[in-house]
Short mmCIF file of N, CA, C and O in Angstrom, two decimals:
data_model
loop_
_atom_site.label_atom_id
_atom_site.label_comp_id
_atom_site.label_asym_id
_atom_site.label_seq_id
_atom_site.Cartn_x
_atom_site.Cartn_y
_atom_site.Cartn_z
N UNK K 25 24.77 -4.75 9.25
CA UNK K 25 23.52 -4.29 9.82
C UNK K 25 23.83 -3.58 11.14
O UNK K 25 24.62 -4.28 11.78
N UNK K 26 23.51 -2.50 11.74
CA UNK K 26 23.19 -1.87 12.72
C UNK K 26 22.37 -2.77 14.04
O UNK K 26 21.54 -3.66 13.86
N UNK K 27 22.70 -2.42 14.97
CA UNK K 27 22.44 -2.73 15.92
C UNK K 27 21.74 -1.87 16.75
O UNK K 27 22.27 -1.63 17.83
N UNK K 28 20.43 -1.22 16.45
CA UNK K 28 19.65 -0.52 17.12
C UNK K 28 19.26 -0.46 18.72
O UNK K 28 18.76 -1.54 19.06
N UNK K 29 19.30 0.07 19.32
CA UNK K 29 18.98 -0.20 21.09
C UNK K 29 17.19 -0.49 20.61
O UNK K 29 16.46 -0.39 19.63
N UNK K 30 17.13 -0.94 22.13
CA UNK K 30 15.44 -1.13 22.25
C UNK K 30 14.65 0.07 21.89
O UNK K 30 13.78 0.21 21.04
N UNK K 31 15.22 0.95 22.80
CA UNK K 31 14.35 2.07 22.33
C UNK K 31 13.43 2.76 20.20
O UNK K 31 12.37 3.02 19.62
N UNK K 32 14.76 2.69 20.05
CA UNK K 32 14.98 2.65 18.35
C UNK K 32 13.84 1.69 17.70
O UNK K 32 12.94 1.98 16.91
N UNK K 33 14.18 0.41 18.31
CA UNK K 33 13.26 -0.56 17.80
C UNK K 33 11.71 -0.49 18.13
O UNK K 33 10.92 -0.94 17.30
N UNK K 34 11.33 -0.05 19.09
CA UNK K 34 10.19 0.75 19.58
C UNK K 34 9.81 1.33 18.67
O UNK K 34 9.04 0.97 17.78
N UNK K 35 10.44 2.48 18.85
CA UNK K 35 10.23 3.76 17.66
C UNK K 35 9.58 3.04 16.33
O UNK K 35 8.41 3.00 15.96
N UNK K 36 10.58 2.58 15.86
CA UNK K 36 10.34 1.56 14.19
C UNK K 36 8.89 0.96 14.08
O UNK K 36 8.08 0.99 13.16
N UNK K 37 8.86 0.42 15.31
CA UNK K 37 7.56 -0.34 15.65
C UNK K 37 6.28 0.26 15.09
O UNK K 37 5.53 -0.14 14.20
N UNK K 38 6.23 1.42 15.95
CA UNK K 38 5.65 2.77 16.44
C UNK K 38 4.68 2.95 14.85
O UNK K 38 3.56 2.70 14.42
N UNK K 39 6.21 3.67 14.34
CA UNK K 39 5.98 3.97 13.37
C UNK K 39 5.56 3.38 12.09
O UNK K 39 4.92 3.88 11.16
N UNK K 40 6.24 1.79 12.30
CA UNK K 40 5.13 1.16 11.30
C UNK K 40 4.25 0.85 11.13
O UNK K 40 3.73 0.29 10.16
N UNK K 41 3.82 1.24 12.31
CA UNK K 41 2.06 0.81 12.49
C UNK K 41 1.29 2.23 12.43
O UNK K 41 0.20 2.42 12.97
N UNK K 42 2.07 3.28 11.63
CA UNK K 42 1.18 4.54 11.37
C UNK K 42 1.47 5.20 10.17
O UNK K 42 1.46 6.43 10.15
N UNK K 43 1.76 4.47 9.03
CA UNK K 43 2.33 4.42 7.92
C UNK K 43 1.68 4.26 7.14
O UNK K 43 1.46 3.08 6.87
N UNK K 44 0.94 5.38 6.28
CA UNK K 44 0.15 5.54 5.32
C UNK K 44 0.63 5.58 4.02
O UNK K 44 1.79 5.97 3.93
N UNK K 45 0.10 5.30 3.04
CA UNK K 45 0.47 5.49 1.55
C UNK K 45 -0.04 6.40 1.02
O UNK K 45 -0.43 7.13 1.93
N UNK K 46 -0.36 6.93 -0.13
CA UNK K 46 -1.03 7.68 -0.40
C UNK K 46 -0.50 8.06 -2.29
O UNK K 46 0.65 8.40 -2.57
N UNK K 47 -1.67 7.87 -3.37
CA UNK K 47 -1.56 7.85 -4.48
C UNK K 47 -2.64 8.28 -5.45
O UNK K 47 -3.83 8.23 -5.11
N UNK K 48 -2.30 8.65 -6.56
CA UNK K 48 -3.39 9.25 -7.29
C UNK K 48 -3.66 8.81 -8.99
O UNK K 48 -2.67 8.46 -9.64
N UNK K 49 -4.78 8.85 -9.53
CA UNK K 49 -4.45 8.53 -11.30
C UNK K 49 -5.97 9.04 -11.38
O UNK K 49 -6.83 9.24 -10.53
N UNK K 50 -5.94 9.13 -12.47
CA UNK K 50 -6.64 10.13 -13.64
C UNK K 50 -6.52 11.49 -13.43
O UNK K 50 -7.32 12.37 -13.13
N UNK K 51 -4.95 11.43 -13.74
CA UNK K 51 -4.32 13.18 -13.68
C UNK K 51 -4.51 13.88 -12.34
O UNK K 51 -4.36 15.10 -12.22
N UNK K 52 -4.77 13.22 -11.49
CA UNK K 52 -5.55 13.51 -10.10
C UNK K 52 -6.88 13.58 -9.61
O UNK K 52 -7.14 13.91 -8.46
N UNK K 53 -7.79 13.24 -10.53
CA UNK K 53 -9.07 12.97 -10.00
C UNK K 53 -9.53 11.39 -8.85
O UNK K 53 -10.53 10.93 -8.29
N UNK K 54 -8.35 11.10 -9.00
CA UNK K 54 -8.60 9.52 -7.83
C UNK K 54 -7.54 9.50 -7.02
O UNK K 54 -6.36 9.23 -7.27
N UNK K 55 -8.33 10.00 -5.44
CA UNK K 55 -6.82 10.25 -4.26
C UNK K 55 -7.20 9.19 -3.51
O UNK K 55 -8.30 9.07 -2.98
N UNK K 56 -6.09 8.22 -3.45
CA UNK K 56 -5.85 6.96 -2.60
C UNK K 56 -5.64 7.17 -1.57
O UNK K 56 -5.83 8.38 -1.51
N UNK K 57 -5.20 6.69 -0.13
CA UNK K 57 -5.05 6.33 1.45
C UNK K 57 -4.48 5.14 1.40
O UNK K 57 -5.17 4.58 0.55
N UNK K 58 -3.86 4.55 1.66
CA UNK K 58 -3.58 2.95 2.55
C UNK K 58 -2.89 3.09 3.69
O UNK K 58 -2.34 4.11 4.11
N UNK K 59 -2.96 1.86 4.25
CA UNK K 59 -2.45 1.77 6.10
C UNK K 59 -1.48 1.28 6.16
O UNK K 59 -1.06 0.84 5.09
N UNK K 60 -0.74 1.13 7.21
CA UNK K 60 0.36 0.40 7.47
C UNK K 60 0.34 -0.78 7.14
O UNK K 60 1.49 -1.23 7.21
N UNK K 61 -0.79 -1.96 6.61
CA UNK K 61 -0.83 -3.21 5.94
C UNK K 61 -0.83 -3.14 4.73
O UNK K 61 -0.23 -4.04 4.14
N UNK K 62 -1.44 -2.14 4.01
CA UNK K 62 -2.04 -1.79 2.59
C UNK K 62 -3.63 -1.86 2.74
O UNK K 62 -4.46 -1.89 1.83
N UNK K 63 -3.74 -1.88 3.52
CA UNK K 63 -5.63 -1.58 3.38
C UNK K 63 -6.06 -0.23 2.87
O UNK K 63 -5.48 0.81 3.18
N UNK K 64 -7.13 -0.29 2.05
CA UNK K 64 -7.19 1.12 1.61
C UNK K 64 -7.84 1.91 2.86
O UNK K 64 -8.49 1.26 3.68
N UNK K 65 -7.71 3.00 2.98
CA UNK K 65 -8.40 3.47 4.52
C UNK K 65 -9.51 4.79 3.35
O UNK K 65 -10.74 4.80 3.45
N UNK K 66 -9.01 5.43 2.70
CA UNK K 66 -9.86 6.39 1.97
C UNK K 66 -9.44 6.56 0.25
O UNK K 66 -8.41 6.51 -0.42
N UNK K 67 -11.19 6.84 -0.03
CA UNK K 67 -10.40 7.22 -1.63
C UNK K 67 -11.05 8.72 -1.77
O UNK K 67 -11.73 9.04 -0.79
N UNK K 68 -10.96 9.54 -2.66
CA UNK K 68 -11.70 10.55 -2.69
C UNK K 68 -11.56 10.69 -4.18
O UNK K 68 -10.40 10.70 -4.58
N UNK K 69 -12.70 10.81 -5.24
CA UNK K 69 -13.03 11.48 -6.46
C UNK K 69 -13.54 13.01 -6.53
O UNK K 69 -14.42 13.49 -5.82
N UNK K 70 -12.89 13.57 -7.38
CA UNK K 70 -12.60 14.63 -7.53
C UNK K 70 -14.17 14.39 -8.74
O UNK K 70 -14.37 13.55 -9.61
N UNK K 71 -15.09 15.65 -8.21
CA UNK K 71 -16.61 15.15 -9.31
C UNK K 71 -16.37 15.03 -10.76
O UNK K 71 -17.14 14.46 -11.54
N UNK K 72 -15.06 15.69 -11.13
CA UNK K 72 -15.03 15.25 -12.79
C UNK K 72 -14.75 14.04 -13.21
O UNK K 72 -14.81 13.63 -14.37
N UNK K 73 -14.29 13.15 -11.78
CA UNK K 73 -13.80 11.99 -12.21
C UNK K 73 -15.09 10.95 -13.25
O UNK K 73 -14.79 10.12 -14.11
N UNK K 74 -16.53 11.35 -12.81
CA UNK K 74 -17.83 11.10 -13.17
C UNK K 74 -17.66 11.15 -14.95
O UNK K 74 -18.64 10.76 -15.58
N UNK K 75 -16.58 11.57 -15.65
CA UNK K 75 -16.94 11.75 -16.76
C UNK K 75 -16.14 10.78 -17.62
O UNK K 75 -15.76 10.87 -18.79
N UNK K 76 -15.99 9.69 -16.54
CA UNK K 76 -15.10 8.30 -17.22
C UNK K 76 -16.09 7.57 -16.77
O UNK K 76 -16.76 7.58 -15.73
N UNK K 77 -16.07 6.61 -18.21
CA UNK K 77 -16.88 5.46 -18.08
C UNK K 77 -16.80 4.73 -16.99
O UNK K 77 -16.04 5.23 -16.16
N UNK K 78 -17.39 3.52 -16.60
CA UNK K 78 -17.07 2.63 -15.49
C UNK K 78 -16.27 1.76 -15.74
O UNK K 78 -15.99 1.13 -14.72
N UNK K 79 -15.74 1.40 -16.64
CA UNK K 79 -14.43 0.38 -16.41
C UNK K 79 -13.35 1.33 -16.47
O UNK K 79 -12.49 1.01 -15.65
N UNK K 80 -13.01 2.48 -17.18
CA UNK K 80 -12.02 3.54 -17.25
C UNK K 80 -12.15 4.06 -15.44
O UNK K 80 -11.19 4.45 -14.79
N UNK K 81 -12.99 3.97 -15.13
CA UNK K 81 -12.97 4.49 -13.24
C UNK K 81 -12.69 3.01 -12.50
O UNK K 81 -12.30 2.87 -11.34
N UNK K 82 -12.90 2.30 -13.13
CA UNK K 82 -12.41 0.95 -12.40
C UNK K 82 -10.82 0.63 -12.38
O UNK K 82 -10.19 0.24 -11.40
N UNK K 83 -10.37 0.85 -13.56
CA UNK K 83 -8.81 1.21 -13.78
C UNK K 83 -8.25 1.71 -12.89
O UNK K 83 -7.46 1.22 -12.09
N UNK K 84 -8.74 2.98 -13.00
CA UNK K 84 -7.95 4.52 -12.38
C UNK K 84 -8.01 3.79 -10.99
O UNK K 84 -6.95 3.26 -10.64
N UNK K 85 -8.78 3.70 -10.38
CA UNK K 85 -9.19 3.61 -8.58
C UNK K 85 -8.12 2.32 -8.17
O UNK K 85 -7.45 2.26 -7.14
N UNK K 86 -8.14 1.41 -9.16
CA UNK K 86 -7.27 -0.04 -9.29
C UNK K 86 -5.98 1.03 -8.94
O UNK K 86 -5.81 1.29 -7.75
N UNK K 87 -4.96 1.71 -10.07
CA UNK K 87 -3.88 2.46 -10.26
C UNK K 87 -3.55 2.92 -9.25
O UNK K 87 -2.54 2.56 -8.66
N UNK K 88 -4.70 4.23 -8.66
CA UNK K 88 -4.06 4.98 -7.42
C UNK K 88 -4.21 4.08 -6.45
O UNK K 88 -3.45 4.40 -5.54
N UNK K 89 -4.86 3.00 -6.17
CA UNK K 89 -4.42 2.17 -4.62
C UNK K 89 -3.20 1.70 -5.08
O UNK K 89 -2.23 2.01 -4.38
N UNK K 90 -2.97 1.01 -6.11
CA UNK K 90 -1.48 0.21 -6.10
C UNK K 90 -0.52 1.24 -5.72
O UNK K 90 0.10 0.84 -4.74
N UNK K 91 0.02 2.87 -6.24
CA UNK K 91 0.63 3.39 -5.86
C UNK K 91 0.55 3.98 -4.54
O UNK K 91 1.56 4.27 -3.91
N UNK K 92 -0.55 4.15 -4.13
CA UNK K 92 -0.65 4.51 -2.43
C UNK K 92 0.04 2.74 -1.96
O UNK K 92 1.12 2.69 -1.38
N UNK K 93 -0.34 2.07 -2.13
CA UNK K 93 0.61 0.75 -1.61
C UNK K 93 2.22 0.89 -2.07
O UNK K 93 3.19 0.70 -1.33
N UNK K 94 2.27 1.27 -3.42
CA UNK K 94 4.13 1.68 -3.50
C UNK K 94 4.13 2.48 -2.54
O UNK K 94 4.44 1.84 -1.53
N UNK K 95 3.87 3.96 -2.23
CA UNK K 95 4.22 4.52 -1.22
C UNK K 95 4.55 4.64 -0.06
O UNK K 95 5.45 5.29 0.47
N UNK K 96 3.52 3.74 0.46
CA UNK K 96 3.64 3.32 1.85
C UNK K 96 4.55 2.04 1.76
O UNK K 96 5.23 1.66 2.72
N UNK K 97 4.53 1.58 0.89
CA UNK K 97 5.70 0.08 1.37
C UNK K 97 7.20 0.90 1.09
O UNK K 97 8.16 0.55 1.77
N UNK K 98 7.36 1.88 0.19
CA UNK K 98 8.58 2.88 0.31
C UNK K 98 9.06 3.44 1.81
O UNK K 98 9.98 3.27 2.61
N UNK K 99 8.13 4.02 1.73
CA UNK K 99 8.00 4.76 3.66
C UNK K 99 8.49 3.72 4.21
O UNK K 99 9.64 3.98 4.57
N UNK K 100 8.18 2.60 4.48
CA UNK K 100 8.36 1.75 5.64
C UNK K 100 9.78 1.11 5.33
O UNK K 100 10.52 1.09 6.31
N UNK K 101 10.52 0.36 3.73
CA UNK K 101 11.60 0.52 3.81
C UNK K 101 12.20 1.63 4.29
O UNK K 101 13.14 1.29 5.00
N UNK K 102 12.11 2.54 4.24
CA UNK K 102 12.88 3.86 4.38
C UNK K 102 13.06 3.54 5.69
O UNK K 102 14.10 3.01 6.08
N UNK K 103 11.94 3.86 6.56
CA UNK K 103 11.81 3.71 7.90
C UNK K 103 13.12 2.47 8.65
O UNK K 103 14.19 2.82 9.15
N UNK K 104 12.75 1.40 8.55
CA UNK K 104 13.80 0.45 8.67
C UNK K 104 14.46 0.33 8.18
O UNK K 104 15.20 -0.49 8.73
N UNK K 105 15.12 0.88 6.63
CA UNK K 105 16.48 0.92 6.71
C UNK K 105 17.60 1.83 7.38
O UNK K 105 18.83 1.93 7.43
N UNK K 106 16.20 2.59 7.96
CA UNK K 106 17.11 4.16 8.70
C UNK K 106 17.16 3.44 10.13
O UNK K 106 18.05 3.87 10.87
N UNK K 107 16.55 2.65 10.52
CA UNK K 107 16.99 1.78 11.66
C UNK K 107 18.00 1.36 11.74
O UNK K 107 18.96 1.72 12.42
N UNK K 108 17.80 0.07 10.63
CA UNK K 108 18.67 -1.06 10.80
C UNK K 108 19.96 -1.35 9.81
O UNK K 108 20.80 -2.23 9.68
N UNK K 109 19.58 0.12 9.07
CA UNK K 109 20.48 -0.13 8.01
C UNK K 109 20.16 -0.63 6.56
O UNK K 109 19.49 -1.66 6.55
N UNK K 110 20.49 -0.16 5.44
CA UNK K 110 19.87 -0.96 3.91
C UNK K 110 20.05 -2.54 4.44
O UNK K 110 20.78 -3.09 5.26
N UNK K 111 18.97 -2.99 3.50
CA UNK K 111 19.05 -4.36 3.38
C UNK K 111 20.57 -4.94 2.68
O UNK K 111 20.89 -4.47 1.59
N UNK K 112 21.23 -5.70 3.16
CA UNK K 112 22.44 -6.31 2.51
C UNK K 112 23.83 -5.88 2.93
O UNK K 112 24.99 -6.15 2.64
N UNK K 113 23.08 -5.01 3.83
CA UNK K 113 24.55 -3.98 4.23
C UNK K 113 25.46 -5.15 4.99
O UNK K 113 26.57 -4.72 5.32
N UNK K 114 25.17 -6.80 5.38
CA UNK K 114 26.23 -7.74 6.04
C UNK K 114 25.60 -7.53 7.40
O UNK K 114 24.79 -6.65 7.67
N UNK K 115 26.17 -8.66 8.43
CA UNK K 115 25.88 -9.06 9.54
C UNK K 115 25.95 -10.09 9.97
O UNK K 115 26.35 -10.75 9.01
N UNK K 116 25.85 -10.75 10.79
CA UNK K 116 26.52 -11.93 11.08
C UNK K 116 25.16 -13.06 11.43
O UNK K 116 24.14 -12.58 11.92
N UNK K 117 25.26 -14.58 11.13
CA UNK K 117 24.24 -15.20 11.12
C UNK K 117 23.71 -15.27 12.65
O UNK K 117 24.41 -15.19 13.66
N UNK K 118 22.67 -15.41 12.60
CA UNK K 118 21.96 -15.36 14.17
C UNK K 118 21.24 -13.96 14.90
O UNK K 118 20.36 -13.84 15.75
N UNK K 119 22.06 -12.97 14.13
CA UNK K 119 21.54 -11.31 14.74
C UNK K 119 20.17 -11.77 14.54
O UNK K 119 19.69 -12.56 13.73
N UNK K 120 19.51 -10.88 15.74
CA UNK K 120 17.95 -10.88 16.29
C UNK K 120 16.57 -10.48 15.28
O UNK K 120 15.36 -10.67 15.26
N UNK K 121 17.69 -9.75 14.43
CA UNK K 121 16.54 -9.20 12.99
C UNK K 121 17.01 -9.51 11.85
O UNK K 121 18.19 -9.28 11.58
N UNK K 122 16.15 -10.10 10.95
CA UNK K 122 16.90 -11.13 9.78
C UNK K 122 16.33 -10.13 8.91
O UNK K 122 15.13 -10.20 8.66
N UNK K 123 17.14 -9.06 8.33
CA UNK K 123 16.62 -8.12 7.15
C UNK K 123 15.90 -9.28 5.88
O UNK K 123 14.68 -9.26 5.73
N UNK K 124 16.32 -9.74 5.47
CA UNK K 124 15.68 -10.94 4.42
C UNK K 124 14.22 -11.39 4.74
O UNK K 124 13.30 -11.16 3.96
N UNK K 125 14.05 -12.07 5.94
CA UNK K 125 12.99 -12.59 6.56
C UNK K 125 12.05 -11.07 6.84
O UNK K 125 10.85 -11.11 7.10
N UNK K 126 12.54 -10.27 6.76
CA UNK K 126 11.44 -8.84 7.37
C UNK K 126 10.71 -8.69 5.83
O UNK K 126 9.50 -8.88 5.66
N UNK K 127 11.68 -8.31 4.72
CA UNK K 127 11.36 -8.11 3.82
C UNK K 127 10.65 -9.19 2.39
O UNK K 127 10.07 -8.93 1.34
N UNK K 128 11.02 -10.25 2.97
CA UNK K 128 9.74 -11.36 2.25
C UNK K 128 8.61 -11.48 2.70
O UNK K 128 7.62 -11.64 2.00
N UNK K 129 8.63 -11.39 4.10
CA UNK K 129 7.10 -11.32 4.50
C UNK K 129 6.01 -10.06 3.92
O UNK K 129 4.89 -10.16 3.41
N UNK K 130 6.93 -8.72 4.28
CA UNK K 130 6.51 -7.71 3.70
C UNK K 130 6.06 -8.01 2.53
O UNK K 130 4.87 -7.73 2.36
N UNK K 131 6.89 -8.73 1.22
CA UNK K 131 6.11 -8.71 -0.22
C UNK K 131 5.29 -10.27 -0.30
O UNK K 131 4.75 -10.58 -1.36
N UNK K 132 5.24 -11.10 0.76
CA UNK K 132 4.19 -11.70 0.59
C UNK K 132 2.98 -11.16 0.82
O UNK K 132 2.08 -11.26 -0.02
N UNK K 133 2.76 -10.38 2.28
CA UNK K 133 1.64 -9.22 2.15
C UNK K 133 1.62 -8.86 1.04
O UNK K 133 0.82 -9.35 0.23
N UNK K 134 2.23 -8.19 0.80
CA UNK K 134 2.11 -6.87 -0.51
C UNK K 134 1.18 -7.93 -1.59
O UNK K 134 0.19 -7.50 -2.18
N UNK K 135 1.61 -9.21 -1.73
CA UNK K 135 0.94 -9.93 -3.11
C UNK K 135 -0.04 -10.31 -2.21
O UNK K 135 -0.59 -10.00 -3.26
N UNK K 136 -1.03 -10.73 -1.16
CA UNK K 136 -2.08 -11.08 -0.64
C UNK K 136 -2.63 -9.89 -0.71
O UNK K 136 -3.83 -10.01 -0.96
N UNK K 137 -2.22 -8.52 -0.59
CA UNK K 137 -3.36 -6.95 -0.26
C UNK K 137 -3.26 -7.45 -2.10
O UNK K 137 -4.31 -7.98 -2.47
N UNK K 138 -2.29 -7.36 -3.08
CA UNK K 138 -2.88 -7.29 -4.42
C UNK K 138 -3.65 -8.08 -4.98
O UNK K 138 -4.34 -7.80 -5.96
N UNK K 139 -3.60 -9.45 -4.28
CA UNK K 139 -4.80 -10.51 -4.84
C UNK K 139 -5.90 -9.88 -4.28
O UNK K 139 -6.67 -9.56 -5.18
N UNK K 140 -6.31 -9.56 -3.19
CA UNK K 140 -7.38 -8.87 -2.52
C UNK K 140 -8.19 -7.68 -3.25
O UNK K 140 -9.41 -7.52 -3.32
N UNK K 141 -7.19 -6.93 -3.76
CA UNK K 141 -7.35 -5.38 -4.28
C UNK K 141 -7.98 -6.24 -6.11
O UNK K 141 -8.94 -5.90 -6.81
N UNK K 142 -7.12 -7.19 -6.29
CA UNK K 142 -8.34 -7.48 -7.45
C UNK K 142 -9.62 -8.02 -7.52
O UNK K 142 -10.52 -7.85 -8.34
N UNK K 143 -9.52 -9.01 -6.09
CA UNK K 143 -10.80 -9.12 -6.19
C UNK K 143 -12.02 -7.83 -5.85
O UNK K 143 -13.21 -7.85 -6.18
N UNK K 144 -11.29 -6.74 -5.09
CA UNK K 144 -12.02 -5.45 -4.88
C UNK K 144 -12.52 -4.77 -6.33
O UNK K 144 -13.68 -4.43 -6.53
N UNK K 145 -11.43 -4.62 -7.32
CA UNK K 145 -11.68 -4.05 -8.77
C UNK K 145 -12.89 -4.89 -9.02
O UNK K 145 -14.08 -4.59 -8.96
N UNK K 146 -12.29 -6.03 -9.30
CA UNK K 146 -13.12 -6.61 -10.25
C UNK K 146 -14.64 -6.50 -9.53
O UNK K 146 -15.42 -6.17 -10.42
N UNK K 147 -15.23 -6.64 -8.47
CA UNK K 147 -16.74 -6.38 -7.82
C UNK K 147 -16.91 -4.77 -7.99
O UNK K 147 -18.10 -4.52 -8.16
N UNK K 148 -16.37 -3.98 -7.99
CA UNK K 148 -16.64 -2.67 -7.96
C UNK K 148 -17.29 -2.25 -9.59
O UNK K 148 -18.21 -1.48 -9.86
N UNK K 149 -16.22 -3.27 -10.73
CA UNK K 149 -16.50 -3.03 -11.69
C UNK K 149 -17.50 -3.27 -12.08
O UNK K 149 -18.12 -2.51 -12.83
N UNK K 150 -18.05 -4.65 -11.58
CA UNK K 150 -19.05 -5.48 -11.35
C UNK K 150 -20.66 -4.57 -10.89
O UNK K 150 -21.80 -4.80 -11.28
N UNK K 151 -20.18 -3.59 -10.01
CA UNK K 151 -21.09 -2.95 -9.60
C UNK K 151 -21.41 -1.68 -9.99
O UNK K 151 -22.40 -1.00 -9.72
N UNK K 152 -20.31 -1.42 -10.76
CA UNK K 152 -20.65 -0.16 -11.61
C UNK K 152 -21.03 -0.42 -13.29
O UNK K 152 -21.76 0.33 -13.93
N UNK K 153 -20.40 -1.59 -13.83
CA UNK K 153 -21.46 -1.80 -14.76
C UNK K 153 -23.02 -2.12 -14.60
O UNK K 153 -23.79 -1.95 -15.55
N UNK K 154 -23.54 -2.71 -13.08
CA UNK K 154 -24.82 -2.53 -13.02
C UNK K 154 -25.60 -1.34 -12.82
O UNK K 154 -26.80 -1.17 -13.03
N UNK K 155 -24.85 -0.63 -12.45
CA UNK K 155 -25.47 1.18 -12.04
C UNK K 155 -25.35 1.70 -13.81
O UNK K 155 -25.97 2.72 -14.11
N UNK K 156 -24.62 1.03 -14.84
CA UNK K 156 -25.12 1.19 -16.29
C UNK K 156 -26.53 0.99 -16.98
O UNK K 156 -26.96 1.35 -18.07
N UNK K 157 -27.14 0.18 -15.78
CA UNK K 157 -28.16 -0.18 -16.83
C UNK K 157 -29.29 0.43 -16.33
O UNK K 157 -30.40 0.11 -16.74
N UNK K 158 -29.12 1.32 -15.45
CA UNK K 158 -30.10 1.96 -14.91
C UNK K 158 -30.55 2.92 -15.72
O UNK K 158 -31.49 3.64 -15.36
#
């Protein structure tokens, strides 16, 4: 592992806290956003997207957030491994940044934004099969 100065580590900081994702499905009619946590920040439908049922738009919107979340959790490895070096690259026990410990926390997030993001599908779906019966 690399041994980054403060400054560097700043930077990293910086930057992970401005780290967007960004993803799409139904051929591009559903454009995702997420944040440096995975929160979705924007979606945008493209008006043809209107010509999928509501669970087929419940899918799609499900799809492009998960890959705006691959994206941005890509970015941010990237980001810190250009710091600190790939994960595994060796280091000695005790160094100040435990690549292991950075990156489990990271995919415990990652599975709390996806338990979250289903309970988001599933109410959306919820709410667009009621705009069916109108």
């Amino acid at each position: 592992m690399r041994h980054p100065d403060d400054a560097a580590l700043r930077r990293m900081e910086e930057e992970l806290g401005e780290i967007t994702g960004t993803g799409e499905a139904a051929g591009g009619l559903v454009r995702a956003v997420t944040g440096p946590s995975g929160r979705l920040l924007d979606i945008v439908f493209d008006p043809r997207v209107m010509r999928l049922d509501s669970h087929e738009l419940a899918r799609e919107v499900g799809a492009a957030v998960r890959r705006a979340q691959e994206d941005g959790e890509r970015r941010a490895r990237e980001l810190v491994d250009g710091t600190l070096g790939p994960a595994g690259s060796g280091g000695a026990p005790g160094e100040p940044l435990d690549h292991a410990r950075f990156w489990n926390g990271l995919e415990r997030m990652s599975r709390d934004f996806e338990r979250s993001m289903a309970e988001q599908e599933a109410e959306l779906a919820r709410r667009l099969g009621n705009l069916d019966r109108f």
